[in-house]
Amino acid sequence: MGISISINDVSKKFGERTALRKVSANAASGRVLVVTGQNGTGKSTLLKVVAGLIRPSTGEVRYSDGTSTRDAARFRDRIGFISPELALYEELTALDNLAFFAGLKGVQDPVAAGEALLKRVGLLDRADDPLGSFSSGMKQRVKFCFSLVNDPDVWLIDEPTANLDDPGKELAYSLISERRGRSAIIIATNEKEEVPLGDEAVILGK
Amino acid sequence: MKPSSLASKALLVFMKDVRSEARTRYGVGSIALFAVTSLVVASFAVSPYALEPDAQSAFLWVVLFFSSMSGLSRSFVKEEETRTSVALRMSAEPLAVFFGKLMFNLALMAGVEIVVVPMFLLFMDISPATPSLFFASVALGTVFISAATTIVAAIISKANSKGALFAVLSFPVTMPGLIMAVRMTNASLAGMGFASALSEVAGILAFTVILTTLSALLFEFVWND
């Protein structure tokens, strides 16, 4: 069964600086919520709060099964997360990276899952090359694989087309449309042309 | 999906670190470089003299302690510096990360000691009077240092001046166990039996268990904040 996310009055302060101010939104299972706004309005911070990577100063994020981001251990395996602030192991091969994370997330056959995803993003022929030898666009494709390796119920995408060329952007959009209907998806983006990807949009202001 | 146990996830983290280390050789390189150069320099400096067992045992542990300071923090520091810690946080429970890193630090130290300890015995012209006690002291001391420094490495990985902070924070934590390891090694070199070092053996074991338990309990807060 899918999961819906309820973001309730979430604020985040780093010292005296307010990064996120009382944001409320819902991301229903199978639907896409786009979070947009200027630089520094807290889009990435909001996604990290939803992912359980940082704790909100006030407010909370709840999932439809009753868990909240405070119970990080219970929902970690159900989230896929991709962000410019996340990196994979450059010294390991693309397949080693994906098999490692798939194993940690309890995927039945981690190597097969990694290979299937690399094939989907057109990088199966580079599966055994170290990630450090990849271009930034290719690394972004592998990060998409990382975020999908556990077949997530909740997919959080920060700047989906960062570093991607036009074919890469098309691939990113097609991956999003494939998962529409299966996961609750939240996309944080600066790109105006990506706002229509969402069924709903939240605009963050300073 | 299959339910993966904590042990199998910790093993995955350990194997990942071994694979990374095999490709970069950063940790083993810095530890071995310090250990070998300090051993060679000191052995040349003291070669005309025959050191007493207490000085020999202190010298061995000075080399092993500072060697570990030069490399054991890398497994956590590298995760933060290369921003791979976010992916790791999203994928594994903190305890699996902690025990995986602990196993890796232990394996790293053991790997270096396989080379360094025989070199120490050779260069210093030492033949331990009680070999079993000598190797037990090295093994227990190594386990203790690895257990003590793993949590310190996790703490300092988020700080700015990581290198200096690691040694400064590790020193008081490792001090009690180090003193006991030195005493055990001293007893082995002086020809005393296991019976004479029982309190040190029990002390190191107790410190190791206490430190590992406390570290495991506290690690989630260190790792997630």
CSV table of C-alpha atoms in Angstrom, one decimal:
chain,number,residue,atom,x,y,z
A,1,MET,CA,0.0,0.0,0.0
A,2,GLY,CA,1.3,3.5,-0.8
A,3,ILE,CA,2.2,6.1,1.6
A,4,SER,CA,1.1,9.7,1.8
A,5,ILE,CA,3.0,12.5,3.5
A,6,SER,CA,1.7,15.3,5.6
A,7,ILE,CA,4.0,18.2,6.3
A,8,ASN,CA,2.5,20.2,9.2
A,9,ASP,CA,3.8,23.7,10.0
A,10,VAL,CA,7.4,22.7,9.6
A,11,SER,CA,10.0,25.4,10.4
A,12,LYS,CA,13.8,25.0,10.6
A,13,LYS,CA,16.3,27.4,12.2
A,14,PHE,CA,20.1,27.1,11.9
A,15,GLY,CA,21.2,29.2,14.8
A,16,GLU,CA,19.5,32.6,14.4
A,17,ARG,CA,18.9,32.0,10.7
A,18,THR,CA,15.5,30.8,9.6
A,19,ALA,CA,15.9,28.4,6.7
A,20,LEU,CA,12.3,27.3,6.5
A,21,ARG,CA,9.2,29.1,7.8
A,22,LYS,CA,6.0,27.3,8.8
A,23,VAL,CA,5.5,25.1,5.6
A,24,SER,CA,2.5,22.9,5.3
A,25,ALA,CA,1.7,20.6,2.4
A,26,ASN,CA,0.5,17.1,1.5
A,27,ALA,CA,2.0,14.6,-0.9
A,28,ALA,CA,-0.5,11.9,-1.6
A,29,SER,CA,0.5,8.4,-2.6
A,30,GLY,CA,0.8,8.2,-6.4
A,31,ARG,CA,0.9,12.0,-6.8
A,32,VAL,CA,3.7,14.5,-7.4
A,33,LEU,CA,4.2,17.6,-5.3
A,34,VAL,CA,6.5,20.2,-6.6
A,35,VAL,CA,8.3,22.5,-4.2
A,36,THR,CA,9.6,25.6,-5.9
A,37,GLY,CA,10.9,29.0,-5.0
A,38,GLN,CA,14.0,31.2,-5.2
A,39,ASN,CA,17.4,30.1,-4.0
A,40,GLY,CA,17.6,30.1,-0.2
A,41,THR,CA,13.9,29.6,0.4
A,42,GLY,CA,14.5,26.2,2.0
A,43,LYS,CA,13.5,23.7,-0.7
A,44,SER,CA,16.4,21.4,0.0
A,45,THR,CA,16.0,21.9,3.7
A,46,LEU,CA,12.3,20.8,3.5
A,47,LEU,CA,13.3,17.6,1.6
A,48,LYS,CA,16.0,16.8,4.2
A,49,VAL,CA,13.4,17.2,6.9
A,50,VAL,CA,11.0,14.9,5.1
A,51,ALA,CA,13.8,12.4,4.5
A,52,GLY,CA,14.5,12.4,8.3
A,53,LEU,CA,18.1,13.7,7.7
A,54,ILE,CA,17.5,16.8,9.9
A,55,ARG,CA,15.0,17.5,12.6
A,56,PRO,CA,12.5,20.3,12.2
A,57,SER,CA,12.7,23.1,14.8
A,58,THR,CA,8.9,23.2,15.0
A,59,GLY,CA,6.2,21.2,13.3
A,60,GLU,CA,6.3,17.6,12.1
A,61,VAL,CA,6.2,15.4,9.0
A,62,ARG,CA,3.8,12.4,9.3
A,63,TYR,CA,3.3,9.4,7.1
A,64,SER,CA,-0.1,7.9,6.5
A,65,ASP,CA,0.9,4.7,8.3
A,66,GLY,CA,1.3,6.8,11.5
A,67,THR,CA,5.0,7.1,11.6
A,68,SER,CA,6.8,10.4,11.7
A,69,THR,CA,10.3,11.4,10.6
A,70,ARG,CA,11.3,11.0,14.3
A,71,ASP,CA,11.0,7.3,13.8
A,72,ALA,CA,13.7,7.3,11.1
A,73,ALA,CA,14.6,3.6,11.4
A,74,ARG,CA,11.0,2.5,10.5
A,75,PHE,CA,10.7,4.3,7.2
A,76,ARG,CA,14.3,4.5,5.9
A,77,ASP,CA,13.9,1.5,3.6
A,78,ARG,CA,10.8,3.1,2.0
A,79,ILE,CA,12.3,6.4,0.9
A,80,GLY,CA,14.3,7.2,-2.2
A,81,PHE,CA,16.4,10.4,-2.0
A,82,ILE,CA,18.4,12.2,-4.6
A,83,SER,CA,20.1,15.5,-4.0
A,84,PRO,CA,23.1,17.6,-5.1
A,85,GLU,CA,24.3,17.3,-1.5
A,86,LEU,CA,24.5,13.6,-1.7
A,87,ALA,CA,27.4,11.8,-3.3
A,88,LEU,CA,28.2,8.1,-4.0
A,89,TYR,CA,31.6,6.4,-3.6
A,90,GLU,CA,33.9,7.6,-6.4
A,91,GLU,CA,36.4,4.8,-5.9
A,92,LEU,CA,33.8,2.1,-6.3
A,93,THR,CA,32.2,1.0,-9.5
A,94,ALA,CA,28.7,2.1,-10.4
A,95,LEU,CA,27.5,-1.4,-9.8
A,96,ASP,CA,29.4,-1.8,-6.5
A,97,ASN,CA,27.8,1.4,-5.3
A,98,LEU,CA,24.2,0.3,-6.2
A,99,ALA,CA,24.7,-3.3,-4.9
A,100,PHE,CA,26.0,-1.9,-1.6
A,101,PHE,CA,23.1,0.4,-1.0
A,102,ALA,CA,20.6,-2.2,-2.2
A,103,GLY,CA,22.0,-4.7,0.2
A,104,LEU,CA,21.7,-2.2,3.1
A,105,LYS,CA,18.1,-1.5,2.1
A,106,GLY,CA,17.3,-5.2,2.2
A,107,VAL,CA,16.8,-5.7,-1.6
A,108,GLN,CA,16.6,-9.4,-2.4
A,109,ASP,CA,19.2,-9.5,-5.2
A,110,PRO,CA,21.2,-6.3,-4.9
A,111,VAL,CA,23.4,-7.0,-8.0
A,112,ALA,CA,20.5,-7.7,-10.3
A,113,ALA,CA,18.6,-4.7,-9.0
A,114,GLY,CA,21.7,-2.5,-9.7
A,115,GLU,CA,22.1,-3.9,-13.2
A,116,ALA,CA,18.5,-3.4,-14.0
A,117,LEU,CA,18.6,0.2,-13.0
A,118,LEU,CA,21.9,0.9,-14.8
A,119,LYS,CA,20.3,-0.6,-17.9
A,120,ARG,CA,17.3,1.7,-17.5
A,121,VAL,CA,19.5,4.8,-17.4
A,122,GLY,CA,21.7,3.6,-20.2
A,123,LEU,CA,24.9,3.0,-18.2
A,124,LEU,CA,25.0,-0.8,-18.1
A,125,ASP,CA,28.1,-0.9,-20.3
A,126,ARG,CA,29.9,1.3,-17.6
A,127,ALA,CA,28.7,-0.8,-14.7
A,128,ASP,CA,32.2,-1.9,-13.8
A,129,ASP,CA,33.9,1.5,-14.1
A,130,PRO,CA,34.7,3.5,-11.0
A,131,LEU,CA,32.3,6.3,-10.5
A,132,GLY,CA,35.2,8.7,-10.4
A,133,SER,CA,35.6,8.2,-14.1
A,134,PHE,CA,32.0,9.3,-14.8
A,135,SER,CA,30.9,12.8,-16.0
A,136,SER,CA,28.7,14.8,-13.7
A,137,GLY,CA,25.7,14.0,-15.8
A,138,MET,CA,26.4,10.3,-15.7
A,139,LYS,CA,26.9,10.5,-11.9
A,140,GLN,CA,23.4,12.2,-11.7
A,141,ARG,CA,22.0,9.2,-13.6
A,142,VAL,CA,23.6,6.8,-11.1
A,143,LYS,CA,22.2,8.9,-8.3
A,144,PHE,CA,18.7,8.3,-9.8
A,145,CYS,CA,19.5,4.6,-9.7
A,146,PHE,CA,20.5,4.9,-6.1
A,147,SER,CA,17.3,6.7,-5.2
A,148,LEU,CA,15.2,4.0,-6.9
A,149,VAL,CA,17.1,0.9,-5.8
A,150,ASN,CA,14.7,0.1,-3.0
A,151,ASP,CA,11.6,0.6,-5.1
A,152,PRO,CA,10.6,3.5,-2.7
A,153,ASP,CA,7.1,4.4,-1.5
A,154,VAL,CA,8.3,8.0,-1.0
A,155,TRP,CA,10.6,9.5,-3.6
A,156,LEU,CA,12.3,12.8,-2.8
A,157,ILE,CA,14.1,14.5,-5.6
A,158,ASP,CA,16.1,17.7,-5.1
A,159,GLU,CA,17.0,19.4,-8.4
A,160,PRO,CA,16.2,16.4,-10.6
A,161,THR,CA,18.0,17.8,-13.7
A,162,ALA,CA,21.1,19.1,-12.1
A,163,ASN,CA,24.1,18.4,-14.4
A,164,LEU,CA,21.9,16.7,-17.0
A,165,ASP,CA,22.0,17.4,-20.7
A,166,ASP,CA,18.8,17.3,-22.8
A,167,PRO,CA,18.6,13.5,-23.2
A,168,GLY,CA,19.4,13.2,-19.5
A,169,LYS,CA,16.6,15.6,-18.6
A,170,GLU,CA,14.2,13.5,-20.8
A,171,LEU,CA,15.3,10.4,-18.9
A,172,ALA,CA,14.7,12.1,-15.6
A,173,TYR,CA,11.2,13.2,-16.6
A,174,SER,CA,10.4,9.7,-17.9
A,175,LEU,CA,11.6,8.1,-14.7
A,176,ILE,CA,9.3,10.5,-12.8
A,177,SER,CA,6.3,9.7,-15.0
A,178,GLU,CA,7.0,6.0,-14.6
A,179,ARG,CA,6.8,6.2,-10.8
A,180,ARG,CA,3.7,8.5,-10.8
A,181,GLY,CA,0.9,6.5,-9.4
A,182,ARG,CA,3.2,4.2,-7.4
A,183,SER,CA,5.1,6.5,-5.0
A,184,ALA,CA,4.4,9.8,-3.3
A,185,ILE,CA,6.9,12.1,-5.1
A,186,ILE,CA,8.2,15.4,-3.9
A,187,ILE,CA,10.4,17.4,-6.3
A,188,ALA,CA,12.3,20.5,-5.3
A,189,THR,CA,13.3,22.6,-8.2
A,190,ASN,CA,14.3,26.1,-9.4
A,191,GLU,CA,13.3,25.3,-13.0
A,192,LYS,CA,10.0,26.8,-14.1
A,193,GLU,CA,9.6,24.2,-16.8
A,194,GLU,CA,9.6,21.5,-14.1
A,195,VAL,CA,6.7,22.9,-12.1
A,196,PRO,CA,4.1,21.3,-14.5
A,197,LEU,CA,5.5,17.8,-13.5
A,198,GLY,CA,3.6,18.2,-10.3
A,199,ASP,CA,0.0,17.5,-9.5
A,200,GLU,CA,0.3,20.2,-6.9
A,201,ALA,CA,2.9,22.9,-6.2
A,202,VAL,CA,4.1,24.7,-3.2
A,203,ILE,CA,5.9,28.0,-3.6
A,204,LEU,CA,8.3,28.9,-0.8
A,205,GLY,CA,9.2,32.5,-0.1
A,206,LYS,CA,11.8,34.2,2.0
B,1,MET,CA,12.7,-7.1,0.1
B,2,LYS,CA,14.2,-9.4,2.8
B,3,PRO,CA,14.8,-8.4,6.4
B,4,SER,CA,18.6,-7.8,6.7
B,5,SER,CA,20.0,-8.3,10.1
B,6,LEU,CA,22.2,-5.8,11.8
B,7,ALA,CA,25.2,-8.1,11.5
B,8,SER,CA,24.8,-8.5,7.8
B,9,LYS,CA,24.5,-4.8,7.2
B,10,ALA,CA,27.5,-4.1,9.4
B,11,LEU,CA,29.4,-6.6,7.3
B,12,LEU,CA,28.3,-4.8,4.2
B,13,VAL,CA,29.7,-1.5,5.5
B,14,PHE,CA,32.9,-3.3,6.5
B,15,MET,CA,33.3,-4.9,3.1
B,16,LYS,CA,32.6,-1.5,1.4
B,17,ASP,CA,35.3,0.1,3.5
B,18,VAL,CA,37.7,-2.7,2.7
B,19,ARG,CA,37.0,-2.3,-1.0
B,20,SER,CA,37.4,1.5,-0.8
B,21,GLU,CA,40.7,1.1,1.1
B,22,ALA,CA,41.9,-1.5,-1.4
B,23,ARG,CA,41.4,1.1,-4.2
B,24,THR,CA,42.8,4.2,-2.4
B,25,ARG,CA,45.1,2.7,0.3
B,26,TYR,CA,44.9,6.0,2.2
B,27,GLY,CA,44.4,4.6,5.7
B,28,VAL,CA,46.8,1.8,5.5
B,29,GLY,CA,49.4,4.0,3.8
B,30,SER,CA,49.4,6.7,6.4
B,31,ILE,CA,49.4,4.3,9.3
B,32,ALA,CA,52.1,2.1,7.9
B,33,LEU,CA,54.2,5.0,6.8
B,34,PHE,CA,54.2,6.5,10.4
B,35,ALA,CA,54.8,3.2,12.1
B,36,VAL,CA,57.7,2.0,9.8
B,37,THR,CA,59.5,5.3,9.7
B,38,SER,CA,59.3,5.9,13.5
B,39,LEU,CA,60.4,2.3,14.2
B,40,VAL,CA,63.4,2.6,11.8
B,41,VAL,CA,64.5,6.0,13.1
B,42,ALA,CA,64.2,5.0,16.8
B,43,SER,CA,65.8,1.7,16.3
B,44,PHE,CA,68.9,3.4,14.7
B,45,ALA,CA,68.9,6.0,17.5
B,46,VAL,CA,68.9,3.4,20.3
B,47,SER,CA,70.9,0.6,18.6
B,48,PRO,CA,74.0,1.1,20.7
B,49,TYR,CA,72.0,0.6,23.9
B,50,ALA,CA,69.9,-2.2,25.3
B,51,LEU,CA,66.6,-0.8,26.4
B,52,GLU,CA,64.9,-2.1,29.5
B,53,PRO,CA,61.6,-3.9,29.0
B,54,ASP,CA,59.5,-1.0,30.3
B,55,ALA,CA,61.1,1.4,27.8
B,56,GLN,CA,60.7,-1.2,25.0
B,57,SER,CA,57.0,-1.7,25.8
B,58,ALA,CA,56.4,2.0,26.1
B,59,PHE,CA,58.1,2.6,22.7
B,60,LEU,CA,56.0,-0.1,21.0
B,61,TRP,CA,52.8,1.5,22.2
B,62,VAL,CA,53.9,5.0,21.4
B,63,VAL,CA,54.4,3.8,17.8
B,64,LEU,CA,51.1,1.9,17.6
B,65,PHE,CA,49.1,4.7,19.3
B,66,PHE,CA,50.3,7.5,17.0
B,67,SER,CA,50.2,5.3,14.0
B,68,SER,CA,46.5,4.7,14.7
B,69,MET,CA,46.0,8.4,15.2
B,70,SER,CA,47.3,9.0,11.6
B,71,GLY,CA,44.8,6.8,9.9
B,72,LEU,CA,41.9,5.5,12.0
B,73,SER,CA,39.8,8.6,11.7
B,74,ARG,CA,39.8,8.3,7.9
B,75,SER,CA,36.8,6.0,7.5
B,76,PHE,CA,34.4,8.6,9.1
B,77,VAL,CA,36.2,11.7,7.9
B,78,LYS,CA,36.1,10.6,4.3
B,79,GLU,CA,32.4,9.9,4.5
B,80,GLU,CA,31.8,13.5,5.5
B,81,GLU,CA,34.3,15.1,3.2
B,82,THR,CA,33.1,13.3,0.1
B,83,ARG,CA,29.4,13.8,1.2
B,84,THR,CA,28.7,10.0,1.0
B,85,SER,CA,27.5,10.1,4.6
B,86,VAL,CA,24.1,11.3,3.4
B,87,ALA,CA,23.6,8.2,1.2
B,88,LEU,CA,24.8,6.1,4.1
B,89,ARG,CA,22.5,7.7,6.5
B,90,MET,CA,19.6,7.2,4.2
B,91,SER,CA,20.4,3.5,3.8
B,92,ALA,CA,21.6,2.0,7.0
B,93,GLU,CA,20.7,2.1,10.7
B,94,PRO,CA,23.4,3.9,12.7
B,95,LEU,CA,24.4,0.7,14.6
B,96,ALA,CA,25.3,-1.1,11.4
B,97,VAL,CA,27.5,1.8,10.4
B,98,PHE,CA,29.2,1.9,13.8
B,99,PHE,CA,30.0,-1.8,13.9
B,100,GLY,CA,31.0,-1.9,10.3
B,101,LYS,CA,33.5,1.0,10.9
B,102,LEU,CA,34.7,-0.6,14.1
B,103,MET,CA,35.4,-3.9,12.2
B,104,PHE,CA,37.2,-1.9,9.5
B,105,ASN,CA,39.4,0.0,12.0
B,106,LEU,CA,40.2,-3.2,13.8
B,107,ALA,CA,41.2,-4.9,10.5
B,108,LEU,CA,43.2,-1.9,9.4
B,109,MET,CA,45.2,-1.9,12.7
B,110,ALA,CA,45.6,-5.7,12.6
B,111,GLY,CA,46.9,-5.5,9.0
B,112,VAL,CA,49.5,-2.9,9.9
B,113,GLU,CA,50.6,-4.7,13.0
B,114,ILE,CA,51.2,-7.9,11.1
B,115,VAL,CA,54.1,-5.9,9.5
B,116,VAL,CA,55.0,-3.5,12.3
B,117,VAL,CA,55.2,-5.9,15.3
B,118,PRO,CA,57.7,-8.3,13.8
B,119,MET,CA,59.7,-5.3,12.6
B,120,PHE,CA,59.7,-4.0,16.2
B,121,LEU,CA,61.0,-7.3,17.5
B,122,LEU,CA,63.6,-7.5,14.8
B,123,PHE,CA,64.9,-3.9,14.9
B,124,MET,CA,64.9,-3.7,18.7
B,125,ASP,CA,66.5,-7.2,18.9
B,126,ILE,CA,63.8,-8.4,21.3
B,127,SER,CA,62.7,-11.9,21.9
B,128,PRO,CA,59.6,-11.8,24.2
B,129,ALA,CA,60.2,-14.0,27.3
B,130,THR,CA,56.5,-14.8,27.4
B,131,PRO,CA,55.4,-14.8,23.7
B,132,SER,CA,51.7,-15.7,24.4
B,133,LEU,CA,51.4,-12.7,26.8
B,134,PHE,CA,53.2,-10.4,24.4
B,135,PHE,CA,50.8,-11.2,21.5
B,136,ALA,CA,47.8,-11.1,23.8
B,137,SER,CA,48.8,-7.6,24.9
B,138,VAL,CA,49.2,-6.5,21.3
B,139,ALA,CA,45.8,-8.0,20.4
B,140,LEU,CA,43.9,-6.7,23.4
B,141,GLY,CA,45.5,-3.2,23.1
B,142,THR,CA,44.6,-3.1,19.4
B,143,VAL,CA,41.0,-4.0,20.0
B,144,PHE,CA,40.8,-1.4,22.8
B,145,ILE,CA,42.4,1.4,20.6
B,146,SER,CA,40.0,0.5,17.7
B,147,ALA,CA,37.0,0.6,20.0
B,148,ALA,CA,38.0,3.8,21.6
B,149,THR,CA,38.9,5.7,18.5
B,150,THR,CA,35.9,4.7,16.3
B,151,ILE,CA,33.4,6.9,18.3
B,152,VAL,CA,36.0,9.7,18.5
B,153,ALA,CA,36.5,9.5,14.7
B,154,ALA,CA,32.7,9.8,14.2
B,155,ILE,CA,32.6,12.9,16.5
B,156,ILE,CA,35.5,14.7,14.9
B,157,SER,CA,34.4,14.0,11.4
B,158,LYS,CA,32.0,16.9,11.6
B,159,ALA,CA,34.6,19.3,13.0
B,160,ASN,CA,36.8,21.7,11.1
B,161,SER,CA,40.3,20.9,12.5
B,162,LYS,CA,39.8,17.1,12.3
B,163,GLY,CA,43.4,15.9,12.5
B,164,ALA,CA,44.5,17.7,15.6
B,165,LEU,CA,41.2,17.1,17.3
B,166,PHE,CA,41.3,13.4,16.8
B,167,ALA,CA,44.6,12.9,18.7
B,168,VAL,CA,43.5,15.4,21.4
B,169,LEU,CA,40.1,13.7,22.0
B,170,SER,CA,41.5,10.2,21.7
B,171,PHE,CA,44.3,10.6,24.2
B,172,PRO,CA,42.2,10.8,27.4
B,173,VAL,CA,39.8,8.1,26.2
B,174,THR,CA,42.6,5.6,25.3
B,175,MET,CA,44.8,6.5,28.2
B,176,PRO,CA,43.6,3.9,30.8
B,177,GLY,CA,43.7,1.0,28.3
B,178,LEU,CA,47.0,2.1,26.9
B,179,ILE,CA,48.6,2.1,30.3
B,180,MET,CA,47.4,-1.5,30.9
B,181,ALA,CA,48.6,-2.6,27.5
B,182,VAL,CA,52.0,-1.2,28.2
B,183,ARG,CA,52.1,-3.0,31.6
B,184,MET,CA,51.0,-6.3,29.9
B,185,THR,CA,53.7,-5.9,27.2
B,186,ASN,CA,56.3,-5.0,29.9
B,187,ALA,CA,55.4,-8.2,31.8
B,188,SER,CA,55.7,-10.3,28.7
B,189,LEU,CA,59.1,-8.8,27.9
B,190,ALA,CA,60.3,-9.2,31.5
B,191,GLY,CA,59.5,-12.9,31.5
B,192,MET,CA,56.5,-12.8,33.8
B,193,GLY,CA,53.6,-15.1,33.2
B,194,PHE,CA,49.9,-14.5,32.5
B,195,ALA,CA,49.1,-14.7,36.2
B,196,SER,CA,51.1,-11.5,36.9
B,197,ALA,CA,49.1,-9.6,34.2
B,198,LEU,CA,45.6,-10.8,35.0
B,199,SER,CA,44.4,-7.5,36.4
B,200,GLU,CA,45.6,-5.7,33.2
B,201,VAL,CA,43.9,-8.3,31.0
B,202,ALA,CA,40.7,-7.9,32.9
B,203,GLY,CA,41.0,-4.1,32.9
B,204,ILE,CA,41.5,-3.8,29.1
B,205,LEU,CA,38.6,-6.2,28.5
B,206,ALA,CA,36.4,-4.2,30.8
B,207,PHE,CA,37.3,-0.9,29.3
B,208,THR,CA,36.8,-2.3,25.8
B,209,VAL,CA,33.3,-3.6,26.7
B,210,ILE,CA,32.3,-0.4,28.5
B,211,LEU,CA,33.6,1.9,25.7
B,212,THR,CA,32.0,-0.2,22.9
B,213,THR,CA,28.7,-0.4,24.7
B,214,LEU,CA,28.6,3.4,25.4
B,215,SER,CA,29.7,4.2,21.9
B,216,ALA,CA,27.0,2.0,20.4
B,217,LEU,CA,24.4,3.7,22.6
B,218,LEU,CA,25.6,7.2,21.8
B,219,PHE,CA,26.5,6.7,18.1
B,220,GLU,CA,23.0,7.4,16.7
B,221,PHE,CA,23.1,11.0,18.2
B,222,VAL,CA,26.6,11.6,16.9
B,223,TRP,CA,25.8,10.2,13.4
B,224,ASN,CA,22.5,11.9,12.9
B,225,ASP,CA,23.2,15.3,14.3
